[in-house]
Short mmCIF file of C-alpha atoms in Angstrom, two decimals:
data_model
loop_
_atom_site.label_atom_id
_atom_site.label_comp_id
_atom_site.label_asym_id
_atom_site.label_seq_id
_atom_site.Cartn_x
_atom_site.Cartn_y
_atom_site.Cartn_z
CA MET A 154 -0.02 -0.02 0.01
CA SER A 155 1.15 3.47 -0.73
CA ASN A 156 -0.18 6.84 -1.37
CA PRO A 157 -2.12 7.35 -4.57
CA THR A 158 0.07 8.13 -7.60
CA VAL A 159 -0.56 8.59 -11.34
CA ALA A 160 -1.47 5.18 -12.75
CA ASN A 161 0.74 4.27 -15.60
CA ASN A 162 1.32 0.59 -15.62
CA THR A 163 -0.39 -2.59 -14.37
CA VAL A 164 0.48 -4.61 -11.40
CA GLU A 165 -0.71 -7.98 -9.97
CA ILE A 166 -2.48 -8.15 -6.69
CA VAL A 167 -4.53 -10.96 -4.97
CA VAL A 168 -8.18 -10.35 -4.34
CA ASN A 169 -10.37 -12.98 -2.44
CA GLY A 170 -7.64 -15.53 -3.26
CA GLU A 171 -7.41 -14.83 -6.93
CA PRO A 172 -4.87 -12.89 -8.92
CA ARG A 173 -6.11 -9.66 -10.46
CA LEU A 174 -4.42 -6.94 -12.54
CA VAL A 175 -4.90 -3.28 -11.56
CA ALA A 176 -3.45 -0.06 -12.50
CA ASP A 177 -0.44 0.66 -10.43
CA GLY A 178 -1.48 3.27 -7.89
CA ALA A 179 -5.10 2.69 -8.22
CA THR A 180 -6.97 3.05 -4.91
CA VAL A 181 -9.08 0.43 -3.07
CA GLU A 182 -12.14 2.55 -3.91
CA MET A 183 -11.21 2.76 -7.58
CA PHE A 184 -10.89 -1.07 -7.55
CA LEU A 185 -14.37 -1.55 -5.85
CA THR A 186 -16.04 0.89 -8.11
CA ALA A 187 -14.62 -0.72 -11.20
CA HIS A 188 -16.17 -4.02 -10.07
CA GLU A 189 -19.48 -2.42 -9.32
CA ILE A 190 -19.09 -3.02 -5.69
CA ASP A 191 -20.69 -0.47 -3.35
CA PRO A 192 -18.00 0.44 -0.82
CA ASP A 193 -20.50 1.01 1.82
CA THR A 194 -21.66 -2.59 1.90
CA VAL A 195 -18.23 -4.27 2.13
CA VAL A 196 -15.46 -4.70 4.56
CA VAL A 197 -11.89 -4.83 3.24
CA GLU A 198 -8.91 -6.47 4.80
CA ALA A 199 -5.62 -5.32 3.17
CA ASN A 200 -2.54 -7.30 3.74
CA GLY A 201 -4.17 -8.95 6.83
CA VAL A 202 -5.25 -5.75 8.43
CA ILE A 203 -8.83 -4.33 8.26
CA LEU A 204 -8.99 -1.13 6.32
CA PRO A 205 -11.28 1.53 7.70
CA ARG A 206 -13.89 2.60 5.08
CA ASP A 207 -12.65 6.19 5.19
CA ARG A 208 -9.36 4.89 3.99
CA PHE A 209 -10.67 3.27 0.73
CA GLY A 210 -10.18 6.39 -1.29
CA VAL A 211 -6.64 7.23 -0.24
CA THR A 212 -5.12 3.81 -0.11
CA ALA A 213 -3.26 2.88 -3.21
CA LEU A 214 -2.70 -0.68 -4.44
CA SER A 215 0.75 -1.92 -5.32
CA ALA A 216 2.30 -5.17 -6.70
CA GLY A 217 1.71 -8.12 -4.44
CA ASP A 218 -0.96 -6.63 -2.27
CA THR A 219 -3.53 -9.05 -0.89
CA LEU A 220 -7.19 -7.95 -0.39
CA GLU A 221 -10.13 -9.68 1.24
CA VAL A 222 -13.41 -8.08 0.13
CA VAL A 223 -16.37 -9.44 2.22
CA HIS A 224 -19.95 -8.75 2.76
CA PHE A 225 -22.95 -10.17 4.61
CA VAL A 226 -24.81 -12.95 3.06
CA GLY A 227 -27.55 -15.28 4.30
CA GLY A 228 -26.53 -17.38 7.19
CA GLY A 229 -27.81 -19.06 10.33
CA MET B 63 -83.99 -15.73 31.57
CA THR B 64 -82.42 -12.42 30.84
CA GLU B 65 -79.32 -11.51 28.98
CA ALA B 66 -76.34 -10.77 31.16
CA THR B 67 -75.79 -6.97 31.35
CA THR B 68 -72.09 -7.02 31.81
CA THR B 69 -69.55 -8.96 30.03
CA GLN B 70 -65.94 -9.49 30.75
CA SER B 71 -63.86 -8.50 27.79
CA MET B 72 -61.07 -10.94 26.91
CA PRO B 73 -57.69 -9.77 26.05
CA SER B 74 -57.64 -9.23 22.26
CA ASP B 75 -53.97 -9.95 21.87
CA ALA B 76 -52.30 -12.29 24.24
CA VAL B 77 -48.91 -11.07 22.96
CA ALA B 78 -49.69 -7.73 24.73
CA ASP B 79 -49.63 -9.68 27.94
CA LEU B 80 -46.11 -10.99 27.56
CA PRO B 81 -43.72 -9.75 30.15
CA THR B 82 -41.85 -6.78 28.92
CA GLY B 83 -38.60 -7.72 27.42
CA TRP B 84 -35.42 -9.54 28.21
CA GLN B 85 -31.86 -8.51 28.23
CA LEU B 86 -29.14 -9.67 25.87
CA GLY B 87 -25.76 -8.11 25.71
CA GLY B 88 -26.96 -4.91 27.44
CA ARG B 89 -29.91 -4.57 25.05
CA THR B 90 -33.58 -5.18 25.71
CA PHE B 91 -35.69 -7.31 23.22
CA ARG B 92 -39.19 -8.21 23.27
CA SER B 93 -39.10 -11.22 20.93
CA ARG B 94 -37.32 -14.27 22.12
CA LEU B 95 -36.92 -15.63 18.59
CA ILE B 96 -33.80 -15.13 16.73
CA ILE B 97 -33.76 -16.27 13.15
CA GLY B 98 -31.19 -16.93 10.55
CA SER B 99 -31.09 -15.52 7.04
CA GLY B 100 -29.65 -18.57 5.24
CA LYS B 101 -31.32 -21.05 2.84
CA TYR B 102 -34.20 -18.88 1.72
CA ASP B 103 -35.19 -19.04 -1.98
CA SER B 104 -35.02 -15.30 -2.18
CA PRO B 105 -34.04 -12.22 -0.03
CA GLU B 106 -37.79 -11.25 -0.31
CA THR B 107 -39.00 -14.44 1.31
CA MET B 108 -36.35 -13.92 4.09
CA VAL B 109 -37.59 -10.44 4.75
CA ARG B 110 -41.28 -11.62 4.87
CA CYS B 111 -40.34 -14.33 7.31
CA LEU B 112 -38.47 -11.89 9.43
CA GLU B 113 -41.64 -9.86 9.63
CA ALA B 114 -43.87 -12.79 10.27
CA SER B 115 -41.50 -14.16 13.05
CA GLY B 116 -41.43 -10.91 14.95
CA ALA B 117 -37.76 -11.45 15.50
CA GLU B 118 -35.60 -8.49 16.41
CA VAL B 119 -32.25 -10.27 15.77
CA ILE B 120 -31.19 -11.95 12.52
CA THR B 121 -27.96 -13.72 11.81
CA VAL B 122 -25.89 -13.31 8.73
CA ALA B 123 -22.68 -14.90 7.47
CA VAL B 124 -19.60 -13.05 6.38
CA ARG B 125 -18.40 -14.18 2.87
CA ARG B 126 -16.10 -13.03 0.19
CA VAL B 127 -17.75 -10.80 -2.49
CA LYS B 128 -17.89 -12.55 -5.87
CA LEU B 129 -16.00 -10.07 -7.96
CA ASP B 130 -17.41 -11.18 -11.32
CA ALA B 131 -21.06 -11.37 -10.08
CA SER B 132 -21.59 -8.04 -8.51
CA ASP B 133 -25.32 -8.32 -9.01
CA GLU B 134 -25.34 -10.44 -5.87
CA ALA B 135 -26.43 -7.83 -3.44
CA SER B 136 -25.34 -7.63 0.13
CA LEU B 137 -28.03 -8.50 2.65
CA LEU B 138 -27.61 -4.94 3.93
CA HIS B 139 -29.81 -3.92 1.00
CA TYR B 140 -32.77 -5.88 2.48
CA LEU B 141 -32.35 -5.36 6.22
CA ASP B 142 -32.84 -2.17 8.18
CA PRO B 143 -30.16 -2.00 10.94
CA ASP B 144 -32.43 0.44 12.90
CA LYS B 145 -35.32 -2.11 13.14
CA VAL B 146 -33.33 -5.35 13.55
CA LEU B 147 -30.01 -6.28 15.15
CA ILE B 148 -27.95 -7.85 12.37
CA LEU B 149 -25.75 -10.47 14.04
CA PRO B 150 -22.87 -11.66 12.07
CA ASN B 151 -21.72 -15.30 12.57
CA THR B 152 -18.45 -17.01 12.19
CA ALA B 153 -20.02 -20.09 10.53
CA GLY B 154 -17.68 -22.28 8.58
CA CYS B 155 -14.68 -21.43 10.75
CA TYR B 156 -12.78 -24.45 11.95
CA SER B 157 -10.20 -22.73 14.29
CA ALA B 158 -10.25 -20.03 16.89
CA ASP B 159 -8.01 -17.83 14.72
CA ASP B 160 -10.31 -18.10 11.63
CA ALA B 161 -13.31 -17.30 13.83
CA ILE B 162 -11.56 -14.24 15.44
CA ARG B 163 -10.67 -12.93 12.05
CA VAL B 164 -14.14 -13.30 10.77
CA ALA B 165 -15.57 -11.77 13.89
CA ARG B 166 -13.41 -8.69 13.38
CA LEU B 167 -14.42 -8.38 9.72
CA GLY B 168 -18.08 -8.64 10.71
CA ARG B 169 -17.67 -5.94 13.34
CA ALA B 170 -15.92 -3.71 10.88
CA ALA B 171 -19.20 -3.41 8.97
CA GLY B 172 -19.94 -0.87 11.81
CA LEU B 173 -23.24 -2.23 12.92
CA SER B 174 -22.72 -3.61 16.42
CA ASP B 175 -20.18 -5.45 18.67
CA PHE B 176 -22.31 -8.51 18.71
CA ILE B 177 -20.98 -11.74 17.29
CA LYS B 178 -22.47 -15.26 17.01
CA LEU B 179 -19.41 -17.27 17.56
CA GLU B 180 -19.02 -20.61 15.88
CA VAL B 181 -15.78 -22.69 15.85
CA ILE B 182 -16.64 -25.97 14.33
CA GLY B 183 -14.91 -29.07 15.12
CA ASP B 184 -16.51 -31.85 13.05
CA GLU B 185 -17.86 -31.44 9.43
CA ARG B 186 -20.65 -34.13 9.61
CA THR B 187 -22.17 -33.07 12.98
CA LEU B 188 -21.06 -29.53 12.89
CA TYR B 189 -20.42 -29.90 16.54
CA PRO B 190 -18.35 -27.17 18.07
CA ASP B 191 -14.63 -27.34 18.92
CA VAL B 192 -15.23 -26.31 22.45
CA GLU B 193 -11.63 -25.73 23.20
CA GLY B 194 -11.22 -23.31 20.30
CA LEU B 195 -14.63 -21.75 21.24
CA VAL B 196 -13.62 -20.96 24.76
CA ALA B 197 -10.26 -19.49 23.57
CA ALA B 198 -11.91 -17.39 20.84
CA THR B 199 -14.51 -16.19 23.42
CA ARG B 200 -11.92 -15.01 25.64
CA THR B 201 -9.88 -13.09 22.93
CA LEU B 202 -13.09 -11.45 21.51
CA VAL B 203 -14.40 -10.46 24.95
CA ASP B 204 -11.03 -8.82 25.58
CA GLU B 205 -11.55 -6.98 22.22
CA GLY B 206 -14.88 -5.59 23.38
CA PHE B 207 -17.11 -7.94 21.52
CA THR B 208 -20.50 -9.13 22.85
CA VAL B 209 -19.99 -12.83 22.28
CA LEU B 210 -22.71 -15.24 21.70
CA PRO B 211 -21.11 -18.69 21.42
CA TYR B 212 -22.90 -21.65 19.70
CA THR B 213 -21.90 -24.47 21.90
CA ASN B 214 -22.76 -28.07 22.68
CA ASP B 215 -25.26 -29.07 25.48
CA ASP B 216 -22.43 -29.48 28.00
CA VAL B 217 -22.85 -27.82 31.30
CA VAL B 218 -19.06 -27.73 32.04
CA ILE B 219 -18.26 -25.95 28.76
CA ALA B 220 -21.30 -23.59 29.29
CA ARG B 221 -19.82 -22.50 32.61
CA ARG B 222 -16.43 -22.00 31.06
CA LEU B 223 -18.00 -19.72 28.34
CA GLU B 224 -19.68 -17.70 30.98
CA GLU B 225 -16.35 -17.37 32.82
CA ALA B 226 -14.60 -16.35 29.64
CA GLY B 227 -17.12 -13.50 29.46
CA ALA B 228 -19.76 -14.73 26.97
CA ALA B 229 -22.98 -12.61 27.02
CA ALA B 230 -25.03 -15.81 26.50
CA VAL B 231 -24.52 -19.49 26.01
CA MET B 232 -26.22 -20.97 23.03
CA PRO B 233 -26.40 -24.76 23.28
CA LEU B 234 -27.65 -26.78 20.44
CA ALA B 235 -30.93 -28.71 20.67
CA SER B 236 -29.73 -31.23 18.11
CA PRO B 237 -27.31 -30.91 15.10
CA ILE B 238 -27.56 -27.81 12.89
CA GLY B 239 -30.19 -28.19 10.26
CA SER B 240 -31.30 -31.63 11.62
CA GLY B 241 -34.71 -30.63 12.69
CA LEU B 242 -34.62 -33.27 15.46
CA GLY B 243 -35.76 -30.94 18.22
CA VAL B 244 -34.46 -30.95 21.81
CA THR B 245 -32.71 -34.39 22.07
CA ASN B 246 -31.44 -33.96 25.58
CA PRO B 247 -33.67 -31.61 27.67
CA LEU B 248 -31.85 -32.60 30.74
CA ASN B 249 -28.53 -31.24 29.54
CA ILE B 250 -30.34 -27.89 28.64
CA GLN B 251 -31.76 -27.85 32.24
CA PHE B 252 -28.34 -28.48 33.73
CA ILE B 253 -27.00 -25.49 31.74
CA LEU B 254 -29.96 -23.33 32.88
CA GLU B 255 -29.14 -24.14 36.48
CA ALA B 256 -25.45 -23.46 36.17
CA VAL B 257 -25.06 -20.17 34.41
CA SER B 258 -26.60 -16.77 35.04
CA VAL B 259 -26.15 -15.39 31.53
CA PRO B 260 -29.14 -15.86 29.07
CA VAL B 261 -29.37 -19.40 27.55
CA ILE B 262 -30.43 -19.50 24.00
CA VAL B 263 -31.12 -22.84 22.20
CA ASP B 264 -29.36 -22.67 18.91
CA ALA B 265 -29.91 -25.18 16.17
CA GLY B 266 -31.98 -28.38 15.83
CA VAL B 267 -35.50 -27.10 16.18
CA GLY B 268 -37.54 -28.59 13.49
CA THR B 269 -41.14 -27.34 14.01
CA ALA B 270 -43.30 -25.37 16.36
CA SER B 271 -43.73 -28.03 19.19
CA ASP B 272 -39.95 -28.40 19.23
CA ALA B 273 -39.56 -24.61 19.90
CA ALA B 274 -42.37 -24.71 22.56
CA VAL B 275 -40.67 -27.63 24.32
CA ALA B 276 -37.33 -25.73 24.38
CA MET B 277 -39.07 -22.46 25.76
CA GLU B 278 -40.99 -24.50 28.44
CA LEU B 279 -37.59 -25.67 29.79
CA GLY B 280 -37.05 -21.95 30.72
CA VAL B 281 -34.46 -20.96 28.10
CA ASP B 282 -34.33 -17.27 27.29
CA GLY B 283 -34.62 -17.61 23.60
CA ILE B 284 -34.28 -19.72 20.47
CA LEU B 285 -32.19 -19.23 17.35
CA MET B 286 -33.44 -21.09 14.27
CA ASN B 287 -32.86 -20.93 10.58
CA THR B 288 -33.60 -24.12 8.63
CA ALA B 289 -36.84 -24.84 10.23
CA ILE B 290 -38.32 -21.72 8.80
CA ALA B 291 -36.42 -21.35 5.62
CA THR B 292 -36.95 -24.96 4.40
CA ALA B 293 -40.59 -25.32 5.43
CA ASP B 294 -43.08 -25.68 2.46
CA ASP B 295 -44.43 -22.38 3.43
CA PRO B 296 -41.67 -20.44 5.19
CA VAL B 297 -43.80 -17.33 6.13
CA LEU B 298 -46.44 -19.50 7.62
CA MET B 299 -43.85 -21.47 9.61
CA ALA B 300 -42.32 -18.14 10.79
CA THR B 301 -45.75 -17.21 12.09
CA ALA B 302 -46.07 -20.68 13.85
CA MET B 303 -42.58 -20.19 15.40
CA ARG B 304 -43.43 -16.83 16.77
CA HIS B 305 -46.57 -18.31 18.46
CA ALA B 306 -44.72 -21.36 19.65
CA VAL B 307 -41.87 -19.35 21.29
CA GLU B 308 -44.51 -17.12 22.99
CA ALA B 309 -46.64 -19.96 24.02
CA GLY B 310 -43.69 -22.02 25.39
CA ARG B 311 -42.45 -18.93 27.35
CA LEU B 312 -45.89 -18.17 28.78
CA ALA B 313 -46.25 -21.78 29.85
CA PHE B 314 -42.85 -21.77 31.47
CA GLU B 315 -43.81 -18.53 33.41
CA ALA B 316 -47.27 -19.94 34.25
CA GLY B 317 -45.63 -23.05 35.78
CA ARG B 318 -46.97 -26.38 34.70
CA MET B 319 -49.05 -28.69 36.78
CA PRO B 320 -47.20 -31.64 38.37
CA ARG B 321 -47.25 -34.86 36.40
CA ARG B 322 -49.03 -37.62 38.21
CA GLN B 323 -49.72 -41.25 37.44
CA TRP B 324 -53.39 -41.58 37.97
CA ALA B 325 -56.42 -39.67 36.73
CA SER B 326 -57.88 -36.70 38.75
CA ALA B 327 -61.38 -35.80 37.72
CA SER B 328 -61.90 -32.22 36.75
CA SER B 329 -65.60 -32.11 37.50
CA PRO B 330 -67.06 -32.45 41.03
CA THR B 331 -67.57 -36.00 42.29
CA GLU B 332 -70.48 -34.84 44.41
CA GLY B 333 -73.92 -33.88 43.22
CA ARG B 334 -73.88 -36.18 40.16
CA VAL B 335 -77.36 -36.77 38.63
CA GLY B 336 -78.77 -40.09 39.92
CA ASP B 337 -76.48 -40.31 43.05
#
């Protein structure tokens, strides 16, 4: 994770256990929006640490980052 | 003969006569029925069952978002956190560490500190790993969670969970999703005698009579999912469960008559015609 920078090349990250290509420097919020995910309905763990929602827009992704993006589904 | 001039009006709604509320994790609830949100054919049916059940707490699971199927809406689109306590669970976790991680993710949604803690120890029975359960309870209580652990019907473990700071203990009636009802009422009674936190029967209830039986034992509440969600008519079953839980609680508070071996006539034995 780093501060947002101008995106100019693509890096590989791991999201929910699967490799994904994102623009280097894209923020978590940009990643969610690109996948039509409403940031208000998910919780994100970045490199093993829960990312507060107000950090989604200022946390940039870099090569090798690991994200868990979870939400509430039906369960007993 | 004349018609009686005064009539005693019957209570129109027995529900209104229920004692006001019970405490769970510092909150007051009226309904003693907690339902799960899994296994429904649609979120709309789930919402209708929630309304029919009168439940004020509903459990949800924490799962990965499917990145390539974003039409799969979060349950938060269907549930109003101001009207119902959304209770995340740690279902599917087989270690204390996994359960703690999922509990933290659930709390990060920002709705409450409540967690339904499951640490599963066996895939076929879905019985809890009680060692991991007690350890995870301790850790999560230290982190400020209100921990509601799903446990087996073992009085010793129930006491350990209370000592670890659990806000309630939630023994199973029978295996999750089995619908076998309360298979060991004696064990539930032992737990009721042993702990002072609320006792919530979690899992195993199959139909309304099972719920009434559990409530008549004196448990504080029942958590169920499959019995409602997989009934032929889930909304009707949700209604039945609401009544069963209320009836069972009222019967418990009323105090049942003693069981006796021989008949005892209800009508006077004196003054019979022809005597």
